[in-house]
Coordinates of C-alpha atoms in Angstrom, one line a residue:
Chain E
X82 CA 212.4 69.5 -117.6
X83 CA 212.2 66.0 -115.8
X84 CA 211.8 64.3 -119.2
X85 CA 214.8 66.6 -120.5
X86 CA 216.9 65.2 -117.7
X87 CA 215.8 61.5 -118.5
X88 CA 216.7 62.0 -122.2
X89 CA 220.0 63.9 -121.9
X90 CA 221.3 61.1 -119.6
X91 CA 219.8 58.4 -121.7
X92 CA 221.8 59.8 -124.7
X93 CA 225.0 60.0 -122.6
X94 CA 224.4 56.4 -121.4
X95 CA 223.8 55.2 -125.0
X96 CA 226.7 56.8 -126.9
X97 CA 229.5 56.3 -124.5
X98 CA 231.6 53.2 -124.6
X99 CA 234.3 52.4 -122.4
X100 CA 232.9 52.9 -119.1
X101 CA 232.5 55.8 -116.4
X102 CA 235.6 57.7 -117.2
X103 CA 234.8 58.0 -120.7
X104 CA 231.2 59.5 -119.8
X105 CA 232.5 62.2 -117.7
X106 CA 233.6 64.5 -120.5
X107 CA 230.3 63.8 -122.3
X108 CA 228.3 64.5 -119.3
X109 CA 230.2 67.8 -118.8
X110 CA 229.5 68.8 -122.4
X111 CA 225.7 68.1 -122.2
X112 CA 225.2 69.4 -118.6
X113 CA 227.5 72.4 -118.8
X114 CA 227.8 73.5 -122.4
X115 CA 224.6 72.4 -124.2
X116 CA 222.2 72.8 -121.5
X117 CA 223.8 75.2 -119.2
X118 CA 222.5 73.4 -116.1
X119 CA 225.7 73.6 -114.1
X120 CA 228.7 75.8 -114.3
X121 CA 232.0 74.0 -115.0
X122 CA 233.1 74.5 -111.5
X123 CA 229.9 73.1 -110.1
X124 CA 230.6 70.0 -112.4
X125 CA 234.0 69.6 -111.2
X126 CA 233.0 69.9 -107.7
X127 CA 230.4 67.2 -108.1
X128 CA 232.6 65.0 -109.8
X129 CA 235.5 65.2 -107.2
X130 CA 232.8 64.4 -104.4
X131 CA 231.0 61.6 -106.1
X132 CA 234.5 60.2 -107.0
X133 CA 234.9 59.2 -103.3
X134 CA 231.7 57.2 -103.4
X135 CA 231.6 53.4 -104.3
X136 CA 229.9 52.4 -107.2
X137 CA 229.7 53.5 -111.0
X138 CA 231.2 56.9 -111.6
X139 CA 228.5 57.8 -114.1
X140 CA 225.3 56.9 -112.2
X141 CA 226.8 58.6 -109.1
X142 CA 227.4 61.7 -111.1
X143 CA 224.0 61.6 -112.6
X144 CA 222.5 61.1 -109.2
X145 CA 224.2 64.1 -107.9
X146 CA 223.5 66.3 -110.9
X147 CA 219.8 65.2 -111.3
X148 CA 219.2 66.2 -107.4
X149 CA 220.9 69.5 -107.9
X150 CA 218.4 70.2 -110.9
X151 CA 215.3 68.9 -109.7
X152 CA 215.6 67.1 -106.4
X153 CA 214.9 63.5 -105.7
X154 CA 212.8 63.3 -109.1
X155 CA 215.5 64.6 -111.0
X156 CA 217.9 62.2 -109.4
X157 CA 215.7 59.4 -110.4
X158 CA 215.2 60.6 -113.9
X159 CA 219.1 60.9 -114.5
X160 CA 219.8 57.5 -112.8
X161 CA 217.3 55.9 -115.1
X162 CA 218.5 57.8 -118.3
X163 CA 221.9 56.6 -117.6
X164 CA 221.1 52.8 -116.9
X165 CA 218.1 52.2 -119.5
X166 CA 220.3 52.2 -122.5
X167 CA 222.8 49.6 -120.8
X168 CA 220.0 47.5 -119.7
X169 CA 218.3 47.2 -123.0
X170 CA 221.5 46.6 -125.0
X171 CA 222.8 44.2 -122.6
X172 CA 219.8 42.3 -122.2
X173 CA 219.5 42.1 -126.2
X174 CA 223.2 41.0 -126.5
X175 CA 222.6 38.3 -123.5
X176 CA 219.8 36.8 -125.3
X177 CA 221.6 36.7 -128.7
X178 CA 224.7 35.4 -126.7
X179 CA 222.7 32.7 -125.1
X180 CA 221.3 31.4 -128.5
X181 CA 224.6 31.5 -130.3
X182 CA 227.1 30.4 -127.8
X183 CA 227.3 26.9 -129.1
X184 CA 228.2 28.2 -132.6
X185 CA 231.8 27.3 -133.3
X186 CA 232.9 30.8 -134.5
X187 CA 231.3 32.5 -131.6
X188 CA 233.2 30.1 -129.3
X189 CA 236.3 30.8 -131.3
X190 CA 235.8 34.6 -130.9
X191 CA 235.5 34.5 -127.2
X192 CA 238.4 31.9 -127.0
X193 CA 240.5 34.7 -128.7
X194 CA 239.0 37.4 -126.4
X195 CA 239.7 35.8 -122.9
X196 CA 243.5 36.2 -122.9
X197 CA 242.6 39.9 -124.1
X198 CA 240.6 40.5 -121.0
X199 CA 243.5 39.5 -119.0
X200 CA 245.4 42.1 -120.7
X201 CA 242.7 44.6 -119.9
X202 CA 242.8 43.7 -116.2
X203 CA 246.7 44.4 -116.2
X204 CA 245.9 47.7 -117.9
X205 CA 243.5 48.6 -115.2
X206 CA 245.8 47.7 -112.5
X207 CA 248.8 49.6 -114.0
X208 CA 246.7 52.7 -114.7
X209 CA 245.2 52.8 -111.1
X210 CA 248.6 52.1 -109.8
X211 CA 250.0 55.0 -111.5
X212 CA 247.4 57.5 -110.4
X213 CA 247.7 56.1 -106.8
X214 CA 251.3 56.7 -107.2
X215 CA 252.1 53.2 -105.4
X216 CA 255.8 53.7 -106.5
X217 CA 256.3 56.7 -104.5
X218 CA 255.1 55.3 -101.3
X219 CA 256.3 52.1 -99.6
X220 CA 253.1 52.0 -97.4
X221 CA 250.7 52.4 -100.3
X222 CA 252.6 49.6 -102.3
X223 CA 252.3 47.4 -99.2
X224 CA 248.6 47.9 -98.9
X225 CA 248.1 47.1 -102.6
X226 CA 250.3 43.8 -102.2
X227 CA 248.7 42.8 -98.9
X228 CA 245.1 43.3 -100.5
X229 CA 246.3 41.2 -103.5
X230 CA 247.9 38.4 -101.3
X231 CA 245.0 38.2 -98.9
X232 CA 242.2 37.8 -101.6
X233 CA 244.1 35.8 -104.1
X234 CA 246.0 33.3 -101.7
X235 CA 244.0 33.5 -98.5
X236 CA 240.6 33.9 -99.9
X237 CA 239.8 36.7 -97.8
X238 CA 236.5 38.7 -98.9
X239 CA 237.6 41.8 -100.8
X240 CA 235.1 43.8 -98.8
X241 CA 237.4 43.2 -95.8
X242 CA 240.4 44.6 -97.5
X243 CA 238.4 47.7 -98.4
X244 CA 237.3 48.3 -94.7
X245 CA 240.9 47.4 -93.4
X246 CA 242.5 49.8 -95.9
X247 CA 240.1 52.7 -95.0
X248 CA 240.6 52.0 -91.3
X249 CA 244.4 51.9 -91.7
X250 CA 244.4 55.3 -93.7
X251 CA 242.2 56.9 -90.9
X252 CA 244.4 55.7 -88.2
X253 CA 247.5 56.9 -89.8
X254 CA 245.9 60.3 -90.4
X255 CA 245.0 60.6 -86.8
X256 CA 248.3 59.7 -85.9
X257 CA 249.7 62.4 -88.1
X258 CA 251.7 60.1 -90.4
X259 CA 249.1 59.9 -93.2
X260 CA 249.3 62.4 -96.1
X261 CA 246.8 65.1 -95.6
X262 CA 244.1 65.1 -98.5
X263 CA 245.1 66.8 -101.6
X264 CA 242.6 69.9 -101.2
X265 CA 244.9 71.0 -98.1
X266 CA 241.8 71.3 -96.0
X267 CA 242.2 71.4 -92.3
X268 CA 241.6 68.2 -90.1
X269 CA 238.7 67.6 -88.2
X270 CA 240.3 67.4 -84.8
Chain T
X23 CA 209.6 35.4 -109.8
X24 CA 211.3 36.2 -106.7
X25 CA 212.8 33.1 -105.0
X26 CA 215.7 32.5 -102.6
X27 CA 218.3 32.5 -105.4
X28 CA 217.2 36.0 -106.6
X29 CA 217.1 37.3 -103.0
X30 CA 220.4 36.1 -102.4
X31 CA 221.7 37.5 -105.7
X32 CA 220.3 41.1 -104.7
X33 CA 221.9 40.9 -101.3
X34 CA 225.2 40.2 -103.2
X35 CA 224.9 42.8 -105.5
X36 CA 224.0 45.4 -103.0
X37 CA 227.1 44.4 -101.1
X38 CA 229.0 44.7 -104.4
X39 CA 227.8 48.1 -105.2
X40 CA 228.4 49.3 -101.6
X41 CA 232.2 48.4 -101.7
X42 CA 233.1 48.8 -105.1
X43 CA 235.5 51.8 -104.7
X44 CA 237.8 52.7 -107.8
X45 CA 235.7 52.3 -110.9
X46 CA 234.3 49.4 -113.0
X47 CA 237.1 47.0 -112.6
X48 CA 236.9 47.0 -108.9
X49 CA 233.3 46.0 -109.4
X50 CA 234.7 43.0 -111.6
X51 CA 236.8 42.0 -108.7
X52 CA 234.1 42.0 -106.3
X53 CA 231.7 40.2 -108.7
X54 CA 234.2 37.7 -109.4
X55 CA 234.8 37.1 -105.7
X56 CA 231.2 36.8 -104.8
X57 CA 229.5 35.3 -107.9
X58 CA 232.2 33.1 -109.3
X59 CA 234.4 32.2 -106.3
X60 CA 232.0 32.2 -103.4
X61 CA 228.5 31.0 -104.7
X62 CA 229.8 29.6 -108.1
X63 CA 226.7 31.0 -110.0
X64 CA 228.7 31.5 -112.9
X65 CA 231.9 29.7 -114.4
X66 CA 235.0 31.7 -114.8
X67 CA 234.6 31.3 -118.9
X68 CA 231.1 32.8 -118.5
X69 CA 232.4 35.5 -116.6
X70 CA 235.2 36.5 -118.8
X71 CA 232.8 36.6 -121.9
X72 CA 230.6 39.1 -119.6
X73 CA 233.5 41.3 -118.9
X74 CA 234.4 41.4 -122.7
X75 CA 230.8 42.1 -123.8
X76 CA 230.6 44.8 -120.9
X77 CA 233.6 46.5 -122.2
X78 CA 232.5 46.6 -125.9
X79 CA 229.0 47.9 -125.2
X80 CA 227.9 51.5 -124.2
X81 CA 227.4 52.3 -120.5
X82 CA 229.2 52.0 -117.2
X83 CA 231.0 48.7 -116.9
X84 CA 229.7 47.9 -113.5
X85 CA 226.3 48.3 -114.6
X86 CA 226.8 46.2 -117.8
X87 CA 228.3 43.4 -115.9
X88 CA 225.6 43.3 -113.2
X89 CA 222.8 43.2 -115.8
X90 CA 224.5 40.4 -117.9
X91 CA 225.4 38.3 -114.9
X92 CA 221.7 38.6 -113.5
X93 CA 220.4 37.6 -116.9
X94 CA 222.8 34.6 -117.2
X95 CA 221.9 33.5 -113.6
X96 CA 218.0 33.9 -113.9
X97 CA 216.5 35.8 -116.8
X98 CA 215.8 39.3 -117.7
X99 CA 214.0 40.3 -114.5
X100 CA 217.1 39.1 -112.7
X101 CA 219.3 41.2 -114.8
X102 CA 217.1 44.5 -114.2
X103 CA 216.9 43.7 -110.5
X104 CA 220.9 43.1 -110.1
X105 CA 221.5 46.4 -111.9
X106 CA 219.3 48.2 -109.5
X107 CA 220.8 46.7 -106.5
X108 CA 224.5 47.5 -107.5
X109 CA 223.7 51.1 -107.9
X110 CA 221.4 51.3 -104.7
X111 CA 223.8 52.2 -102.0
X112 CA 226.0 54.3 -104.2
X113 CA 223.1 56.3 -105.5
X114 CA 221.8 56.8 -101.8
X115 CA 225.2 58.2 -100.8
X116 CA 225.2 60.5 -103.8
X117 CA 222.0 62.0 -102.9
X118 CA 223.1 62.3 -99.2
X119 CA 226.4 64.1 -100.8
X120 CA 224.0 66.4 -102.8
X121 CA 221.9 67.1 -99.7
X122 CA 224.8 68.0 -97.6
X123 CA 227.1 69.5 -100.6
X124 CA 228.7 72.5 -98.6
X125 CA 229.6 70.1 -95.7
X126 CA 230.6 67.3 -97.9
X127 CA 233.0 69.5 -99.7
X128 CA 234.9 70.1 -96.6
X129 CA 235.0 66.6 -95.1
X130 CA 238.7 65.6 -95.0
X131 CA 237.9 62.2 -93.2
X132 CA 236.1 60.8 -96.2
X133 CA 238.9 61.7 -98.6
X134 CA 241.4 60.2 -96.4
X135 CA 239.6 57.0 -96.2
X136 CA 238.9 56.9 -99.9
X137 CA 242.5 57.6 -100.8
X138 CA 243.6 54.7 -98.3
X139 CA 241.1 52.4 -100.2
X140 CA 242.7 53.1 -103.6
X141 CA 245.6 50.7 -103.1
X142 CA 243.3 47.9 -101.7
X143 CA 241.1 48.5 -104.9
X144 CA 244.3 47.9 -107.0
X145 CA 244.8 44.4 -105.1
X146 CA 241.3 43.5 -105.7
X147 CA 241.5 44.0 -109.3
X148 CA 244.7 42.2 -109.4
X149 CA 243.5 39.3 -107.5
X150 CA 240.5 39.0 -110.0
X151 CA 243.3 38.7 -112.6
X152 CA 244.6 35.4 -111.5
X153 CA 241.0 33.8 -111.9
X154 CA 240.5 35.6 -115.1
X155 CA 244.1 34.5 -116.4
X156 CA 243.1 30.7 -115.3
X157 CA 239.6 30.8 -117.2
X158 CA 241.3 32.7 -120.3
X159 CA 244.2 30.9 -121.0
X160 CA 243.1 27.5 -122.5
X161 CA 246.1 26.5 -124.8
X162 CA 249.4 27.7 -126.1
X163 CA 247.6 29.9 -128.6
X164 CA 246.2 32.1 -125.8
X165 CA 249.8 33.5 -125.2
X166 CA 249.4 34.9 -128.7
X167 CA 246.0 36.6 -128.3
X168 CA 247.3 37.9 -125.0
X169 CA 250.5 39.2 -126.7
X170 CA 248.3 40.8 -129.5
X171 CA 246.0 42.5 -126.9
X172 CA 249.0 43.7 -124.8
X173 CA 250.6 45.2 -127.8
X174 CA 247.5 47.0 -128.9
X175 CA 246.8 48.5 -125.4
X176 CA 250.4 49.0 -124.3
X177 CA 252.4 49.9 -127.3
X178 CA 249.9 51.2 -129.6
X179 CA 247.7 52.9 -126.8
X180 CA 244.5 51.9 -128.5
X181 CA 241.2 51.5 -126.8
X182 CA 240.5 48.2 -125.1
X183 CA 237.7 47.8 -127.4
X184 CA 240.0 47.4 -130.5
X185 CA 242.1 44.9 -128.6
X186 CA 239.1 42.8 -127.8
X187 CA 238.0 42.9 -131.3
X188 CA 241.2 42.1 -132.9
X189 CA 242.0 39.2 -130.5
X190 CA 238.5 37.8 -131.1
X191 CA 238.7 38.3 -134.8
X192 CA 242.3 36.4 -134.5
X193 CA 240.4 33.6 -132.6
X194 CA 237.7 33.2 -135.2
X195 CA 240.5 32.9 -137.9
X196 CA 242.6 30.5 -135.9
X197 CA 240.1 28.3 -134.2
X198 CA 237.3 28.6 -137.1
X199 CA 239.5 28.3 -140.1
X200 CA 242.9 27.3 -139.7
X201 CA 242.7 24.5 -136.9

């Protein structure tokens, strides 16, 4: 079983290109449909929970699912399965990259790729802004702009903007001004 | 194998993992701030290449970026170490969450805080974009590559990988054969 968990997550890690969000449907297919380890609702619950954690979505989901299957050992097997293909592939590429980086065609390729990476960043910002609905709330928009300005112009460590934003949201929630979480649960106090 | 550079790197990546809310690109923002700007372990150009490779290869972007960054800084062992460091705190938290599953499901304060962090994460990624633009735009032709990539992503709605491959191929054509 432990080996099964490792192999399943290894395959997921090996065959999904495009980051954590691309991995979720694949994880669901393997864990819920193929293996029948979790029910769909359990999977969705685990995703919505691990979504609130920092770090890579895929390894967080793997940890959570692995734990539910076989405790700490299961979690370790799932984590190792998820990251092993990445580590192997990236190390191979990195070694090749270091060998060929002086080649003029490789340099030409990466000179073309640089501006495209900037386009990817814009696309990531746009997508996140849309899903966080920054256009609907002036406060959300302000937090995003302040975080951007603080880091870009005043060289504030991004970690502080994360902490400040969390604190601000909690204070607003306590003051009864912030939005209640989507699940419509009751507040703690 | 473990010297003070590797130790400091580990601490940096543990910090990066603990505070990267909002997916792989938030991790890119934090790695940029820590590895490129604060410690200057990598140049902006190296870092842009890393992001491009991380996006084009399988696996989580934060994991790929950490492995690659660690490797370029101090070899394969450091690459593996940085990867484990970046997922250390998130995995421990995911374990705690699985352990306290029923209670975690009901905790609103966590959801409020996470929702509040989301716009800050957008700011972090946007701020990383400035450094990436500075390193990525090397001449007037860069505008062309940017235009092609933007067209592929925003107009044709194709995957980022296609945008990277297309602008890279165009780069080979232009800098390798025409100029």
